Amino acid sequence: MTTKTHLENLFLSLASEGYKKPTLRADGFIFKLAPVHGSNPGAVYVTRESDGEYLGKIHHGKLKIIRAYQAHEMAIEHVAMYPMGAALRYGHKTGNCAICGRHLDNAESVAAGIGPICAEKFGFLDLIAQQKAEETDIDWSIL
């Protein structure tokens, strides 16, 4: 039996709570949960953020990348294992929310790297609160 990645578990948990289309942007990729009634229920599809090109999928902890895109394998695996850190890093770098893609214009959201609504839905509030309490930036190297 294979173990699901943290990203798969996060998306499946959100789906079970009624969140319709879990999506995460990170490191130039977009990750989306496959439809329940599709051919790969429970899989996470990976596309390139710049043009929407399909790169592969993550299913039951296994990454299946199209051969032409195998150079991206390690980056995709890192996001799958550390989705929270990758999402916050993305928002911090781009100024856009890693979940909904909207521009972050509130100073707290920009500093955190994610909007407050998405942070609550995706369970990122604890990490953001810890960052505030310590009055330090997130150590991106460990996420």
mmCIF file of C-alpha atoms in Angstrom:
data_model
loop_
_atom_site.group_PDB
_atom_site.id
_atom_site.type_symbol
_atom_site.label_atom_id
_atom_site.label_comp_id
_atom_site.label_asym_id
_atom_site.label_seq_id
_atom_site.Cartn_x
_atom_site.Cartn_y
_atom_site.Cartn_z
ATOM 1 C CA MET A 1 0.000 0.000 0.000
ATOM 2 C CA THR A 2 1.306 3.466 -0.842
ATOM 3 C CA THR A 3 1.068 6.543 1.305
ATOM 4 C CA LYS A 4 -0.733 9.620 0.069
ATOM 5 C CA THR A 5 1.199 12.876 -0.084
ATOM 6 C CA HIS A 6 0.362 15.767 2.241
ATOM 7 C CA LEU A 7 -1.146 17.573 -0.740
ATOM 8 C CA GLU A 8 -3.444 14.640 -1.571
ATOM 9 C CA ASN A 9 -4.547 14.395 2.063
ATOM 10 C CA LEU A 10 -5.143 18.154 2.254
ATOM 11 C CA PHE A 11 -7.250 18.163 -0.921
ATOM 12 C CA LEU A 12 -9.252 15.079 0.060
ATOM 13 C CA SER A 13 -9.918 16.561 3.486
ATOM 14 C CA LEU A 14 -11.112 19.825 1.938
ATOM 15 C CA ALA A 15 -13.324 17.954 -0.520
ATOM 16 C CA SER A 16 -14.891 15.949 2.308
ATOM 17 C CA GLU A 17 -15.681 19.237 4.057
ATOM 18 C CA GLY A 18 -17.535 20.487 0.974
ATOM 19 C CA TYR A 19 -14.816 22.595 -0.640
ATOM 20 C CA LYS A 20 -15.678 22.114 -4.315
ATOM 21 C CA LYS A 21 -12.427 22.546 -6.246
ATOM 22 C CA PRO A 22 -9.295 22.512 -4.099
ATOM 23 C CA THR A 23 -6.524 24.287 -6.003
ATOM 24 C CA LEU A 24 -3.016 25.304 -5.036
ATOM 25 C CA ARG A 25 -0.446 27.394 -6.920
ATOM 26 C CA ALA A 26 3.226 26.925 -6.120
ATOM 27 C CA ASP A 27 6.612 27.045 -7.803
ATOM 28 C CA GLY A 28 5.157 27.686 -11.276
ATOM 29 C CA PHE A 29 2.605 24.858 -11.077
ATOM 30 C CA ILE A 30 -1.126 24.583 -10.420
ATOM 31 C CA PHE A 31 -2.400 21.555 -8.507
ATOM 32 C CA LYS A 32 -6.101 20.619 -8.721
ATOM 33 C CA LEU A 33 -8.084 17.717 -7.307
ATOM 34 C CA ALA A 34 -9.501 15.503 -10.052
ATOM 35 C CA PRO A 35 -13.302 15.303 -10.257
ATOM 36 C CA VAL A 36 -14.921 12.630 -8.088
ATOM 37 C CA HIS A 37 -16.824 11.219 -11.059
ATOM 38 C CA GLY A 38 -13.869 11.394 -13.475
ATOM 39 C CA SER A 39 -11.455 8.680 -14.501
ATOM 40 C CA ASN A 40 -8.966 9.462 -11.682
ATOM 41 C CA PRO A 41 -10.964 10.278 -8.547
ATOM 42 C CA GLY A 42 -8.677 11.348 -5.711
ATOM 43 C CA ALA A 43 -5.780 12.197 -8.019
ATOM 44 C CA VAL A 44 -4.193 15.629 -8.072
ATOM 45 C CA TYR A 45 -3.606 17.010 -11.561
ATOM 46 C CA VAL A 46 -0.513 19.132 -12.153
ATOM 47 C CA THR A 47 -0.386 21.833 -14.814
ATOM 48 C CA ARG A 48 2.127 24.519 -15.648
ATOM 49 C CA GLU A 49 0.958 27.878 -14.332
ATOM 50 C CA SER A 50 2.210 29.914 -17.290
ATOM 51 C CA ASP A 51 0.151 28.172 -19.975
ATOM 52 C CA GLY A 52 -2.010 25.491 -18.311
ATOM 53 C CA GLU A 53 -0.072 22.651 -19.976
ATOM 54 C CA TYR A 54 -0.844 19.288 -18.319
ATOM 55 C CA LEU A 55 2.315 17.839 -16.753
ATOM 56 C CA GLY A 56 0.998 14.794 -14.941
ATOM 57 C CA LYS A 57 -0.749 13.669 -11.786
ATOM 58 C CA ILE A 58 -0.174 12.561 -8.223
ATOM 59 C CA HIS A 59 -2.215 9.534 -7.200
ATOM 60 C CA HIS A 60 -1.824 7.320 -4.121
ATOM 61 C CA GLY A 61 1.486 8.981 -3.323
ATOM 62 C CA LYS A 62 2.951 8.326 -6.758
ATOM 63 C CA LEU A 63 3.894 11.057 -9.167
ATOM 64 C CA LYS A 64 3.270 10.261 -12.826
ATOM 65 C CA ILE A 65 4.838 12.919 -15.017
ATOM 66 C CA ILE A 66 4.714 13.081 -18.808
ATOM 67 C CA ARG A 67 8.197 12.181 -20.051
ATOM 68 C CA ALA A 68 8.810 15.589 -21.648
ATOM 69 C CA TYR A 69 8.362 17.277 -18.253
ATOM 70 C CA GLN A 70 10.387 14.966 -16.020
ATOM 71 C CA ALA A 71 12.849 17.786 -15.302
ATOM 72 C CA HIS A 72 10.123 19.241 -13.037
ATOM 73 C CA GLU A 73 9.685 16.059 -11.006
ATOM 74 C CA MET A 74 11.659 17.073 -7.900
ATOM 75 C CA ALA A 75 9.963 20.488 -7.684
ATOM 76 C CA ILE A 76 6.513 18.907 -7.973
ATOM 77 C CA GLU A 77 7.344 16.251 -5.364
ATOM 78 C CA HIS A 78 8.500 18.974 -2.969
ATOM 79 C CA VAL A 79 5.177 20.816 -3.275
ATOM 80 C CA ALA A 80 3.259 17.545 -2.820
ATOM 81 C CA MET A 81 5.104 16.841 0.418
ATOM 82 C CA TYR A 82 5.144 20.429 1.765
ATOM 83 C CA PRO A 83 2.054 22.133 0.314
ATOM 84 C CA MET A 84 1.620 24.663 3.103
ATOM 85 C CA GLY A 85 5.140 26.028 2.881
ATOM 86 C CA ALA A 86 5.075 26.012 -0.912
ATOM 87 C CA ALA A 87 1.772 27.911 -0.958
ATOM 88 C CA LEU A 88 2.917 30.571 1.487
ATOM 89 C CA ARG A 89 6.227 30.928 -0.340
ATOM 90 C CA TYR A 90 4.349 31.424 -3.628
ATOM 91 C CA GLY A 91 2.106 34.122 -2.160
ATOM 92 C CA HIS A 92 5.026 35.850 -0.532
ATOM 93 C CA LYS A 93 7.027 35.877 -3.813
ATOM 94 C CA THR A 94 4.231 36.799 -6.226
ATOM 95 C CA GLY A 95 1.876 38.930 -4.133
ATOM 96 C CA ASN A 96 -0.989 36.632 -5.178
ATOM 97 C CA CYS A 97 -2.884 34.124 -3.068
ATOM 98 C CA ALA A 98 -1.694 30.581 -3.772
ATOM 99 C CA ILE A 99 -5.220 29.244 -3.389
ATOM 100 C CA CYS A 100 -7.559 31.583 -5.272
ATOM 101 C CA GLY A 101 -4.956 33.491 -7.287
ATOM 102 C CA ARG A 102 -6.245 36.915 -6.284
ATOM 103 C CA HIS A 103 -3.874 39.799 -5.708
ATOM 104 C CA LEU A 104 -3.027 40.270 -2.016
ATOM 105 C CA ASP A 105 -3.490 43.920 -1.122
ATOM 106 C CA ASN A 106 -3.833 43.786 2.660
ATOM 107 C CA ALA A 107 -0.427 44.263 4.348
ATOM 108 C CA GLU A 108 -0.979 41.269 6.678
ATOM 109 C CA SER A 109 -1.942 39.014 3.768
ATOM 110 C CA VAL A 110 1.074 40.105 1.741
ATOM 111 C CA ALA A 111 3.357 39.444 4.720
ATOM 112 C CA ALA A 112 1.740 36.038 5.294
ATOM 113 C CA GLY A 113 1.608 35.128 1.599
ATOM 114 C CA ILE A 114 -2.062 34.078 1.635
ATOM 115 C CA GLY A 115 -5.444 35.765 2.008
ATOM 116 C CA PRO A 116 -7.381 35.370 5.277
ATOM 117 C CA ILE A 117 -10.321 33.459 3.796
ATOM 118 C CA CYS A 118 -8.099 30.943 2.022
ATOM 119 C CA ALA A 119 -5.820 30.656 5.068
ATOM 120 C CA GLU A 120 -8.813 29.656 7.173
ATOM 121 C CA LYS A 121 -10.238 27.225 4.594
ATOM 122 C CA PHE A 122 -6.887 25.507 4.063
ATOM 123 C CA GLY A 123 -5.912 25.391 7.737
ATOM 124 C CA PHE A 124 -2.923 27.740 7.480
ATOM 125 C CA LEU A 125 -3.954 30.008 10.360
ATOM 126 C CA ASP A 126 -1.764 28.232 12.926
ATOM 127 C CA LEU A 127 1.394 28.756 10.896
ATOM 128 C CA ILE A 128 0.542 32.415 10.292
ATOM 129 C CA ALA A 129 -0.229 32.932 13.993
ATOM 130 C CA GLN A 130 3.099 31.354 14.912
ATOM 131 C CA GLN A 131 4.872 33.694 12.510
ATOM 132 C CA LYS A 132 3.152 36.715 14.102
ATOM 133 C CA ALA A 133 3.839 35.561 17.663
ATOM 134 C CA GLU A 134 7.529 35.141 16.954
ATOM 135 C CA GLU A 135 7.585 38.427 15.019
ATOM 136 C CA THR A 136 9.806 36.770 12.461
ATOM 137 C CA ASP A 137 9.558 35.856 8.838
ATOM 138 C CA ILE A 138 8.724 32.290 7.996
ATOM 139 C CA ASP A 139 11.846 30.181 7.560
ATOM 140 C CA TRP A 140 11.137 29.122 3.973
ATOM 141 C CA SER A 141 14.046 26.687 3.956
ATOM 142 C CA ILE A 142 12.239 24.272 6.280
ATOM 143 C CA LEU A 143 8.901 24.359 4.494
#
